[in-house]
CSV table of C-alpha atoms and ligand atoms in Angstrom, one decimal:
chain,number,residue,atom,x,y,z
A,1,UNK,CA,18.8,-30.2,36.7
A,2,UNK,CA,22.0,-28.2,36.1
A,3,UNK,CA,23.3,-26.0,38.9
A,4,UNK,CA,25.4,-22.9,38.8
A,5,UNK,CA,26.8,-21.1,41.8
A,6,UNK,CA,27.9,-17.6,41.2
A,7,UNK,CA,28.7,-14.4,43.2
A,8,UNK,CA,27.0,-12.0,40.8
A,9,UNK,CA,24.1,-13.1,38.7
A,10,UNK,CA,23.0,-10.8,35.9
A,11,UNK,CA,19.6,-11.4,34.3
A,12,UNK,CA,19.5,-9.9,30.8
A,13,UNK,CA,22.5,-9.8,28.4
A,14,UNK,CA,21.7,-6.5,26.7
A,15,UNK,CA,23.9,-3.3,26.8
A,16,UNK,CA,23.1,-2.9,30.6
A,17,UNK,CA,23.8,-6.5,31.5
A,18,UNK,CA,27.0,-6.7,29.4
A,19,UNK,CA,28.2,-3.4,30.9
A,20,UNK,CA,27.4,-4.6,34.4
A,21,UNK,CA,29.4,-7.8,33.9
A,22,UNK,CA,32.4,-5.9,32.6
A,23,UNK,CA,32.4,-3.5,35.5
A,24,UNK,CA,32.0,-6.3,38.0
A,25,UNK,CA,34.9,-8.2,36.5
A,26,UNK,CA,37.2,-5.4,37.7
A,27,UNK,CA,37.0,-7.2,41.0
A,28,UNK,CA,39.1,-10.3,40.3
A,29,UNK,CA,37.7,-12.4,43.1
A,30,UNK,CA,34.1,-12.6,41.9
A,31,UNK,CA,32.4,-15.2,39.7
A,32,UNK,CA,30.0,-13.6,37.3
A,33,UNK,CA,27.1,-15.2,35.3
A,34,UNK,CA,24.9,-13.6,32.7
A,35,UNK,CA,21.6,-15.3,31.8
A,36,UNK,CA,19.7,-14.3,28.7
A,37,UNK,CA,16.7,-15.9,27.1
A,38,UNK,CA,17.9,-15.3,23.5
A,39,UNK,CA,20.3,-17.5,21.6
A,40,UNK,CA,22.9,-14.7,21.7
A,41,UNK,CA,23.6,-11.9,24.1
A,42,UNK,CA,23.5,-8.3,22.9
A,43,UNK,CA,19.9,-7.4,23.9
A,44,UNK,CA,17.4,-5.7,21.6
A,45,UNK,CA,19.9,-3.4,19.9
A,46,UNK,CA,23.2,-5.3,19.7
A,47,UNK,CA,22.0,-8.9,19.4
A,48,UNK,CA,21.5,-8.9,15.6
A,49,UNK,CA,24.8,-7.1,15.2
A,50,UNK,CA,26.9,-9.7,16.9
A,51,UNK,CA,27.7,-11.4,13.6
A,52,UNK,CA,29.0,-8.3,12.0
A,53,UNK,CA,29.2,-5.9,15.0
A,54,UNK,CA,28.8,-2.4,13.6
A,55,UNK,CA,28.8,-0.5,16.9
A,56,UNK,CA,32.3,0.2,18.2
A,57,UNK,CA,31.1,0.2,21.8
A,58,UNK,CA,29.5,-3.2,21.3
A,59,UNK,CA,32.6,-4.6,19.6
A,60,UNK,CA,34.8,-3.5,22.5
A,61,UNK,CA,32.5,-4.9,25.1
A,62,UNK,CA,32.2,-8.3,23.4
A,63,UNK,CA,36.0,-8.6,23.0
A,64,UNK,CA,36.4,-7.7,26.7
A,65,UNK,CA,33.7,-10.1,27.8
A,66,UNK,CA,35.4,-12.9,25.9
A,67,UNK,CA,38.6,-12.3,27.8
A,68,UNK,CA,37.0,-12.5,31.2
A,69,UNK,CA,35.9,-15.6,33.2
A,70,UNK,CA,32.3,-14.8,32.8
A,71,UNK,CA,29.8,-17.6,32.5
A,72,UNK,CA,27.1,-16.9,29.8
A,73,UNK,CA,24.0,-19.0,29.9
A,74,UNK,CA,22.0,-18.1,26.8
A,75,UNK,CA,18.7,-19.5,25.7
A,76,UNK,CA,17.8,-19.5,29.4
A,77,UNK,CA,14.6,-17.8,30.6
A,78,UNK,CA,14.5,-17.0,34.3
A,79,UNK,CA,11.0,-17.9,35.4
A,80,UNK,CA,11.0,-18.2,39.2
A,81,UNK,CA,12.9,-17.7,42.4
A,82,UNK,CA,13.7,-20.3,45.1
A,83,UNK,CA,15.4,-18.7,48.1
A,84,UNK,CA,18.7,-17.2,46.9
A,85,UNK,CA,18.5,-19.0,43.6
A,86,UNK,CA,16.8,-18.3,40.4
A,87,UNK,CA,15.3,-21.0,38.2
A,88,UNK,CA,15.7,-20.8,34.4
A,89,UNK,CA,14.4,-22.9,31.6
A,90,UNK,CA,16.6,-23.9,28.7
A,91,UNK,CA,15.9,-26.1,25.7
A,92,UNK,CA,17.7,-28.9,27.5
A,93,UNK,CA,16.0,-28.6,30.9
A,94,UNK,CA,16.0,-26.4,34.0
A,95,UNK,CA,19.0,-24.7,35.7
A,96,UNK,CA,19.2,-23.5,39.2
A,97,UNK,CA,21.5,-20.5,39.7
A,98,UNK,CA,22.5,-19.7,43.3
A,99,UNK,CA,23.8,-16.1,43.7
A,100,UNK,CA,25.1,-13.7,46.3
A,101,UNK,CA,24.1,-10.6,44.5
A,102,UNK,CA,21.7,-10.1,41.6
A,103,UNK,CA,21.6,-7.5,38.9
A,104,UNK,CA,18.4,-7.2,36.9
A,105,UNK,CA,18.9,-5.9,33.4
A,106,UNK,CA,15.8,-7.3,31.8
A,107,UNK,CA,15.2,-4.5,29.3
A,108,UNK,CA,11.9,-3.4,27.8
A,109,UNK,CA,9.3,-4.5,25.2
A,110,UNK,CA,7.2,-2.7,22.7
A,111,UNK,CA,3.8,-1.2,23.6
A,112,UNK,CA,1.0,-2.3,21.2
A,113,UNK,CA,-2.4,-0.7,21.3
A,114,UNK,CA,-5.6,-2.2,19.8
A,115,UNK,CA,-7.4,-0.6,16.8
A,116,UNK,CA,-9.8,-2.2,14.3
A,117,UNK,CA,-7.8,-4.6,12.2
A,118,UNK,CA,-4.6,-4.7,14.3
A,119,UNK,CA,-4.7,-8.5,14.5
A,120,UNK,CA,-4.7,-8.9,10.7
A,121,UNK,CA,-1.7,-10.8,9.2
A,122,UNK,CA,1.1,-8.4,8.1
A,123,UNK,CA,0.4,-5.9,10.9
A,124,UNK,CA,3.4,-5.9,13.2
A,125,UNK,CA,4.9,-4.0,16.0
A,126,UNK,CA,7.4,-1.4,14.6
A,127,UNK,CA,10.4,-2.8,16.5
A,128,UNK,CA,8.9,-6.3,16.1
A,129,UNK,CA,9.1,-6.1,12.3
A,130,UNK,CA,12.6,-4.8,12.6
A,131,UNK,CA,13.5,-7.8,14.7
A,132,UNK,CA,11.9,-10.2,12.2
A,133,UNK,CA,13.8,-8.6,9.3
A,134,UNK,CA,17.0,-8.8,11.3
A,135,UNK,CA,16.2,-12.5,11.7
A,136,UNK,CA,15.9,-12.9,7.9
A,137,UNK,CA,12.3,-11.9,6.9
A,138,UNK,CA,12.4,-10.6,3.3
A,139,UNK,CA,10.7,-7.2,2.8
A,140,UNK,CA,12.2,-6.4,-0.6
A,141,UNK,CA,9.8,-4.0,-2.5
A,142,UNK,CA,7.1,-4.3,0.2
A,143,UNK,CA,5.1,-1.1,0.8
A,144,UNK,CA,5.2,-0.4,4.5
A,145,UNK,CA,3.5,2.2,6.7
A,146,UNK,CA,5.4,2.9,9.9
A,147,UNK,CA,3.3,4.3,12.7
A,148,UNK,CA,2.9,4.9,16.5
A,149,UNK,CA,5.3,7.0,18.5
A,150,UNK,CA,8.8,7.4,19.7
A,151,UNK,CA,12.3,7.8,18.2
A,152,UNK,CA,12.3,4.1,17.2
A,153,UNK,CA,9.9,4.9,14.4
A,154,UNK,CA,12.6,6.7,12.4
A,155,UNK,CA,15.2,4.0,13.3
A,156,UNK,CA,12.8,1.3,12.1
A,157,UNK,CA,11.9,3.2,8.9
A,158,UNK,CA,15.5,3.8,8.0
A,159,UNK,CA,16.3,0.1,8.7
A,160,UNK,CA,13.4,-1.1,6.6
A,161,UNK,CA,14.4,1.1,3.7
A,162,UNK,CA,18.0,-0.2,3.9
A,163,UNK,CA,16.6,-3.7,3.4
A,164,UNK,CA,14.7,-2.8,0.2
A,165,UNK,CA,11.3,-1.8,1.5
A,166,UNK,CA,9.3,1.2,0.3
A,167,UNK,CA,8.2,3.1,3.4
A,168,UNK,CA,5.1,4.9,2.1
A,169,UNK,CA,4.4,7.0,5.3
A,170,UNK,CA,5.6,7.6,8.8
A,171,UNK,CA,2.8,8.6,11.3
A,172,UNK,CA,3.9,10.0,14.6
A,173,UNK,CA,1.1,10.5,17.1
A,174,UNK,CA,2.7,13.3,19.1
A,175,UNK,CA,2.2,17.0,18.5
A,176,UNK,CA,4.4,19.5,16.7
A,177,UNK,CA,4.9,21.4,20.0
A,178,UNK,CA,6.1,18.3,21.9
A,179,UNK,CA,8.4,17.2,19.1
A,180,UNK,CA,9.9,20.7,18.9
A,181,UNK,CA,10.4,20.8,22.7
A,182,UNK,CA,12.0,17.3,22.4
A,183,UNK,CA,14.5,18.6,19.8
A,184,UNK,CA,15.3,21.7,22.0
A,185,UNK,CA,15.7,19.4,25.0
A,186,UNK,CA,18.5,17.5,23.3
A,187,UNK,CA,21.1,20.2,23.8
A,188,UNK,CA,22.7,18.1,26.5
A,189,UNK,CA,23.0,15.1,24.2
A,190,UNK,CA,24.9,16.2,21.0
A,191,UNK,CA,25.2,12.6,19.9
A,192,UNK,CA,21.4,12.3,19.8
A,193,UNK,CA,21.1,15.5,17.8
A,194,UNK,CA,23.5,14.1,15.2
A,195,UNK,CA,21.8,10.8,15.2
A,196,UNK,CA,18.4,12.5,14.7
A,197,UNK,CA,19.7,14.7,11.8
A,198,UNK,CA,21.3,11.7,10.1
A,199,UNK,CA,18.1,9.6,10.5
A,200,UNK,CA,15.9,12.5,9.1
A,201,UNK,CA,18.3,12.7,6.2
A,202,UNK,CA,18.0,9.0,5.4
A,203,UNK,CA,14.1,9.1,5.4
A,204,UNK,CA,14.0,12.4,3.4
A,205,UNK,CA,11.3,12.3,0.8
A,206,UNK,CA,9.0,10.0,2.7
A,207,UNK,CA,5.8,11.7,4.0
A,208,UNK,CA,6.4,12.2,7.8
A,209,UNK,CA,3.1,13.1,9.5
A,210,UNK,CA,3.0,14.5,13.0
A,211,UNK,CA,-0.3,14.5,15.0
A,212,UNK,CA,-1.1,11.4,13.0
A,213,UNK,CA,-2.0,7.8,13.7
A,214,UNK,CA,-3.4,4.7,12.1
A,215,UNK,CA,-7.1,4.3,13.1
A,216,UNK,CA,-7.9,1.1,11.2
A,217,UNK,CA,-6.2,-1.7,9.2
A,218,UNK,CA,-8.2,-3.3,6.4
A,219,UNK,CA,-8.1,-6.5,4.4
A,220,UNK,CA,-9.8,-9.9,4.1
A,221,UNK,CA,-7.2,-12.5,4.9
A,222,UNK,CA,-4.3,-10.1,5.1
A,223,UNK,CA,-3.5,-6.3,5.3
A,224,UNK,CA,-4.4,-4.3,2.1
A,225,UNK,CA,-4.7,-0.7,3.4
A,226,UNK,CA,-4.7,1.4,6.5
A,227,UNK,CA,-6.8,4.5,7.5
A,228,UNK,CA,-4.6,7.3,8.7
A,229,UNK,CA,-5.8,10.2,10.8
A,230,UNK,CA,-4.0,13.5,10.4
A,231,UNK,CA,-5.2,16.8,12.0
A,232,UNK,CA,-8.8,15.7,12.0
A,233,UNK,CA,-8.8,14.4,8.4
A,234,UNK,CA,-8.6,10.7,7.3
A,235,UNK,CA,-7.1,9.1,4.3
A,236,UNK,CA,-6.7,5.5,3.2
A,237,UNK,CA,-3.3,4.3,2.1
A,238,UNK,CA,-2.6,1.0,0.4
A,239,UNK,CA,0.3,-1.0,1.8
A,240,UNK,CA,1.5,-4.6,2.3
A,241,UNK,CA,2.7,-4.2,5.9
A,242,UNK,CA,2.1,-2.0,8.9
A,243,UNK,CA,4.8,-1.5,11.5
A,244,UNK,CA,3.0,0.1,14.5
A,245,UNK,CA,4.5,0.5,18.0
A,246,UNK,CA,3.8,2.9,20.8
A,247,UNK,CA,7.2,3.3,22.5
A,248,UNK,CA,8.4,0.8,25.1
A,249,UNK,CA,7.2,-0.8,28.4
A,250,UNK,CA,9.8,-1.8,31.0
A,251,UNK,CA,10.1,-5.6,31.8
A,252,UNK,CA,9.6,-5.4,35.6
A,253,UNK,CA,7.9,-8.7,36.3
A,254,UNK,CA,11.0,-10.4,37.7
A,255,UNK,CA,11.8,-7.4,40.0
A,256,UNK,CA,8.1,-7.5,41.1
A,257,UNK,CA,8.4,-11.2,41.9
A,258,UNK,CA,11.5,-10.5,44.0
A,259,UNK,CA,9.5,-7.9,46.0
A,260,UNK,CA,11.4,-4.8,44.6
A,261,UNK,CA,9.6,-1.5,45.1
A,262,UNK,CA,8.0,-0.2,41.9
A,263,UNK,CA,7.4,3.6,41.5
A,264,UNK,CA,5.5,5.0,38.5
A,265,UNK,CA,5.8,1.8,36.6
A,266,UNK,CA,9.6,1.4,36.9
A,267,UNK,CA,11.8,-0.4,39.4
A,268,UNK,CA,12.8,2.1,42.1
A,269,UNK,CA,16.6,2.3,42.6
A,270,UNK,CA,19.0,4.4,44.7
A,271,UNK,CA,22.1,6.2,43.4
A,272,UNK,CA,24.0,2.9,43.3
A,273,UNK,CA,21.2,1.3,41.2
A,274,UNK,CA,20.3,-0.8,44.3
A,275,UNK,CA,16.6,-1.7,44.6
A,276,UNK,CA,14.6,-1.8,47.8
A,277,UNK,CA,15.7,-5.5,48.2
A,278,UNK,CA,19.3,-5.2,49.6
A,279,UNK,CA,21.1,-7.8,47.4
A,280,UNK,CA,19.3,-6.9,44.2
A,281,UNK,CA,20.4,-4.2,41.8
A,282,UNK,CA,18.6,-3.0,38.6
A,283,UNK,CA,19.8,-1.1,35.5
A,284,UNK,CA,18.7,-0.2,32.0
A,285,UNK,CA,15.2,0.0,30.7
A,286,UNK,CA,13.4,-1.5,33.8
A,287,UNK,CA,14.5,1.6,35.8
A,288,UNK,CA,13.6,4.2,33.0
A,289,UNK,CA,13.3,4.1,29.2
A,290,UNK,CA,16.4,6.2,28.3
A,291,UNK,CA,18.1,4.4,25.4
A,292,UNK,CA,21.4,2.6,25.0
A,293,UNK,CA,23.7,5.2,26.6
A,294,UNK,CA,21.6,5.2,29.8
A,295,UNK,CA,21.5,1.4,29.9
A,296,UNK,CA,25.3,1.2,29.6
A,297,UNK,CA,26.1,3.8,32.3
A,298,UNK,CA,23.5,2.4,34.7
A,299,UNK,CA,24.8,-1.2,34.1
A,300,UNK,CA,28.3,-0.1,34.9
A,301,UNK,CA,27.3,1.6,38.1
A,302,UNK,CA,25.3,-1.5,39.2
A,303,UNK,CA,28.3,-3.8,38.3
A,304,UNK,CA,30.7,-1.6,40.3
A,305,UNK,CA,28.4,-1.1,43.2
A,306,UNK,CA,27.5,-4.8,43.5
A,307,UNK,CA,31.2,-5.7,43.7
A,308,UNK,CA,32.0,-2.9,46.2
A,309,UNK,CA,34.0,-0.8,43.7
A,310,UNK,CA,32.3,2.3,45.1
A,311,UNK,CA,34.8,5.0,43.8
A,312,UNK,CA,34.4,3.7,40.3
A,313,UNK,CA,30.6,3.7,40.6
A,314,UNK,CA,30.6,7.3,41.9
A,315,UNK,CA,32.7,8.5,39.1
A,316,UNK,CA,29.9,7.7,36.7
A,317,UNK,CA,27.1,9.7,38.5
A,318,UNK,CA,27.6,12.8,36.4
A,319,UNK,CA,27.3,10.9,33.2
A,320,UNK,CA,24.2,9.2,34.4
A,321,UNK,CA,22.6,12.6,35.2
A,322,UNK,CA,22.7,13.5,31.5
A,323,UNK,CA,21.1,10.2,30.4
A,324,UNK,CA,18.4,10.5,33.1
A,325,UNK,CA,17.6,14.0,31.7
A,326,UNK,CA,17.2,12.4,28.2
A,327,UNK,CA,14.8,9.8,29.6
A,328,UNK,CA,12.6,12.5,31.1
A,329,UNK,CA,12.5,14.5,27.8
A,330,UNK,CA,11.7,11.3,25.9
A,331,UNK,CA,8.9,10.4,28.3
A,332,UNK,CA,7.3,13.9,28.0
A,333,UNK,CA,7.7,14.1,24.2
A,334,UNK,CA,6.0,10.8,23.4
A,335,UNK,CA,3.2,10.7,25.9
A,336,UNK,CA,0.2,9.0,24.4
A,337,UNK,CA,-2.7,11.2,23.4
A,338,UNK,CA,-6.2,10.5,24.6
A,339,UNK,CA,-7.7,10.0,21.1
A,340,UNK,CA,-5.8,6.7,20.9
A,341,UNK,CA,-8.1,5.4,23.7
A,342,UNK,CA,-11.1,5.7,21.4
A,343,UNK,CA,-9.8,3.7,18.4
A,344,UNK,CA,-10.9,0.2,19.5
A,345,UNK,CA,-14.5,-0.8,18.6
A,346,UNK,CA,-16.6,-3.0,20.8
A,347,UNK,CA,-15.5,-6.1,18.7
A,348,UNK,CA,-11.8,-5.2,18.5
A,349,UNK,CA,-9.7,-7.9,20.2
A,350,UNK,CA,-7.6,-6.5,23.1
A,351,UNK,CA,-6.2,-9.8,24.6
A,352,UNK,CA,-5.0,-11.8,21.6
A,353,UNK,CA,-4.1,-14.9,23.6
A,354,UNK,CA,-7.6,-15.3,25.1
A,355,UNK,CA,-9.6,-13.6,22.3
A,356,UNK,CA,-11.1,-10.9,24.6
A,357,UNK,CA,-12.9,-8.1,22.8
A,358,UNK,CA,-12.9,-4.4,24.0
A,359,UNK,CA,-16.6,-4.5,24.6
A,360,UNK,CA,-16.2,-7.4,27.1
A,361,UNK,CA,-13.8,-5.3,29.2
A,362,UNK,CA,-15.8,-2.1,29.6
A,363,UNK,CA,-17.8,-2.1,32.8
A,364,UNK,CA,-15.2,-3.8,35.0
A,365,UNK,CA,-13.6,-1.9,37.9
A,366,UNK,CA,-10.1,-3.2,37.7
A,367,UNK,CA,-7.8,-5.6,35.9
A,368,UNK,CA,-8.4,-8.3,38.5
A,369,UNK,CA,-12.1,-8.3,38.0
A,370,UNK,CA,-11.7,-8.2,34.2
A,371,UNK,CA,-9.3,-11.1,34.4
A,372,UNK,CA,-11.7,-13.2,36.5
A,373,UNK,CA,-14.7,-12.5,34.2
A,374,UNK,CA,-13.0,-12.6,30.8
A,375,UNK,CA,-9.6,-14.2,31.1
A,376,UNK,CA,-8.0,-11.1,29.7
A,377,UNK,CA,-4.2,-11.3,30.4
A,378,UNK,CA,-4.3,-14.9,31.4
A,379,UNK,CA,-3.1,-16.4,28.2
A,380,UNK,CA,0.4,-17.5,27.3
A,381,UNK,CA,1.9,-14.0,27.1
A,382,UNK,CA,0.6,-13.5,30.6
A,383,UNK,CA,-0.6,-10.0,29.9
A,384,UNK,CA,2.7,-8.7,28.5
A,385,UNK,CA,0.9,-7.3,25.5
A,386,UNK,CA,-2.7,-6.5,26.7
A,387,UNK,CA,-1.5,-5.4,30.2
A,388,UNK,CA,0.1,-2.3,28.9
A,389,UNK,CA,-2.9,-1.7,26.6
A,390,UNK,CA,-5.5,-1.9,29.3
A,391,UNK,CA,-3.4,0.2,31.6
A,392,UNK,CA,-3.6,3.0,28.9
A,393,UNK,CA,-7.2,2.4,27.9
A,394,UNK,CA,-8.8,1.9,31.4
A,395,UNK,CA,-6.1,3.0,33.9
A,396,UNK,CA,-5.9,-0.6,35.3
A,397,UNK,CA,-2.5,-1.7,36.7
A,398,UNK,CA,-1.7,-5.4,37.0
A,399,UNK,CA,0.0,-5.9,40.4
A,400,UNK,CA,-0.3,-9.7,40.6
A,401,UNK,CA,2.9,-11.3,39.4
A,402,UNK,CA,3.3,-15.0,40.2
A,403,UNK,CA,5.7,-17.6,39.2
A,404,UNK,CA,6.3,-18.8,36.6
A,405,UNK,CA,6.7,-15.4,35.0
A,406,UNK,CA,7.1,-17.1,31.6
A,407,UNK,CA,5.2,-20.2,30.5
A,408,UNK,CA,7.4,-23.2,31.2
A,409,UNK,CA,7.2,-26.9,30.4
A,410,UNK,CA,5.4,-29.1,32.9
A,411,UNK,CA,8.5,-31.0,33.8
A,412,UNK,CA,10.2,-27.8,34.9
A,413,UNK,CA,7.5,-26.6,37.2
B,501,FAD,C1,12.0,-4.7,20.3
B,501,FAD,C2,13.0,-3.6,20.5
B,501,FAD,C3,13.9,-3.1,19.5
B,501,FAD,C4,14.7,-2.0,19.7
B,501,FAD,N1,15.5,-1.6,18.7
B,501,FAD,C5,16.3,-0.5,18.9
B,501,FAD,C6,17.1,0.0,17.9
B,501,FAD,O1,17.1,-0.5,16.8
B,501,FAD,N2,17.9,1.0,18.1
B,501,FAD,C7,17.9,1.6,19.4
B,501,FAD,O2,18.7,2.6,19.6
B,501,FAD,N3,17.2,1.2,20.4
B,501,FAD,C8,16.4,0.1,20.2
B,501,FAD,N4,15.6,-0.3,21.2
B,501,FAD,C9,15.8,0.3,22.5
B,501,FAD,C10,16.9,-0.5,23.2
B,501,FAD,O3,16.3,-1.7,23.8
B,501,FAD,C11,17.6,0.2,24.4
B,501,FAD,O4,18.1,1.3,23.9
B,501,FAD,C12,18.7,-0.7,24.9
B,501,FAD,O5,18.9,-1.9,24.2
B,501,FAD,C13,18.3,-1.1,26.3
B,501,FAD,O6,19.3,-2.0,26.9
B,501,FAD,P1,19.0,-2.9,28.1
B,501,FAD,O7,20.2,-3.7,28.4
B,501,FAD,O8,18.3,-2.1,29.2
B,501,FAD,O9,17.8,-3.9,27.6
B,501,FAD,P2,17.7,-5.0,26.4
B,501,FAD,O10,18.6,-4.6,25.3
B,501,FAD,O11,16.3,-5.1,26.1
B,501,FAD,O12,18.3,-6.3,27.0
B,501,FAD,C14,17.5,-7.1,28.0
B,501,FAD,C15,17.7,-8.6,27.8
B,501,FAD,O13,17.2,-9.3,28.8
B,501,FAD,C16,16.5,-10.4,28.4
B,501,FAD,N5,15.6,-10.9,29.4
B,501,FAD,C17,14.5,-10.2,29.9
B,501,FAD,N6,13.9,-10.9,30.8
B,501,FAD,C18,14.6,-12.1,31.0
B,501,FAD,C19,14.4,-13.3,31.8
B,501,FAD,N7,13.4,-13.4,32.7
B,501,FAD,N8,15.3,-14.3,31.6
B,501,FAD,C20,16.3,-14.2,30.7
B,501,FAD,N9,16.5,-13.1,29.9
B,501,FAD,C21,15.7,-12.1,30.0
B,501,FAD,C22,15.9,-9.9,27.1
B,501,FAD,O14,15.5,-10.9,26.2
B,501,FAD,C23,17.0,-9.1,26.5
B,501,FAD,O15,17.9,-9.8,25.7
B,501,FAD,C24,14.7,-1.4,21.0
B,501,FAD,C25,13.9,-1.9,22.0
B,501,FAD,C26,13.0,-2.9,21.8
B,501,FAD,C27,12.1,-3.4,22.9
């Protein structure tokens, strides 16, 4: 087993983690290590860019990171804790990383909800399909419906079009009123307004339905068409692919494992991004879903605070206030509507890993009982997909996080 000893350990190499590392490196005396489970750092938004690096901010950060003495352990999934060390699995074995202070920047994942046909081949998460295309999947001339909720839908639609797809419809479940309120609430974030206008321009001409969602996907061996609900009417639309995601869910499992307090589904932090566990900080999506600007500023505050550069941390409080306001607006605008709770039929699979149908879950009091009776959430994704779905469908929260938080090879246990 390889061993690393570091002063500051950062788990997650996305915008928050990279920014935390840069801020921490302002204190010359500290050794910094970033661990990320992907082959390249950059997180969800910058990872695929690293080869060509479009974003100026990402380019600057990467150049600066290269110039610092920062250890980067990629392809390494942190799966457990052992005292003041974390254990990570890599393709070549296990590493033990001993730290003084820990910064958790583990990001978020997409929320998927069950509806009849959602497990058919060619039905993807919206951001999931984008990630596959970034990884090389060919979508030239494919007819794609983009559905679900959140600002990512437009980002994904624009991206798919730029790669040669025909986006035939965009279905946003939220209401006109909430979307209008969202647009008005952006006055504090002019960059978001410009981004929104530019995205709308790029998808001009594509039917964009509000108050609309996909209620079923149809096909024998693969997707052929989807049923779209819109203001109480339904219509079938032929397509080759469906990209359907319902905003994001924070990755809080590692924080839970370390005993950090969780409030309203997020890791609770103080003004220095410090969690309820004194040597553990947290930044980015696990503390609130607020986009890349929020991740960057929170990461910087955490990096400064963890290395006792308090004045520098405090100087960013005002900037963070703006990004926190955006996170709130985002949350209100894209709250899920109750109708989505009624889409799954009794035979619709909810837990894909263990093949558990919706009908088998009704009648249980909580997630624990449902798990014991049906194995829902006990498969290889460990409830990362169905956990968020059953929380929405039944109001069940999964509080039991145990090591390993990711499936690991027997020899590493
Ligand atoms: C699938 C997806 C696609 C997105 N695409 C876009 C987009 O195109 N445009 C946009 O504006 N926003 C996008 N977002 C939102 C975007 O994630 C945020 O705006 C921003 O990247 C958040 O930065 P972060 O550093 O908090 O998290 P992330 O960028 O998610 O970085 C967290 C990193 O931590 C790693 N990690 C998590 N747990 C562990 C562990 N236990 N061990 C090791 N590594 C771990 C993750 O793999 C990831 O690389 C996307 C989000 C998701 C979930």
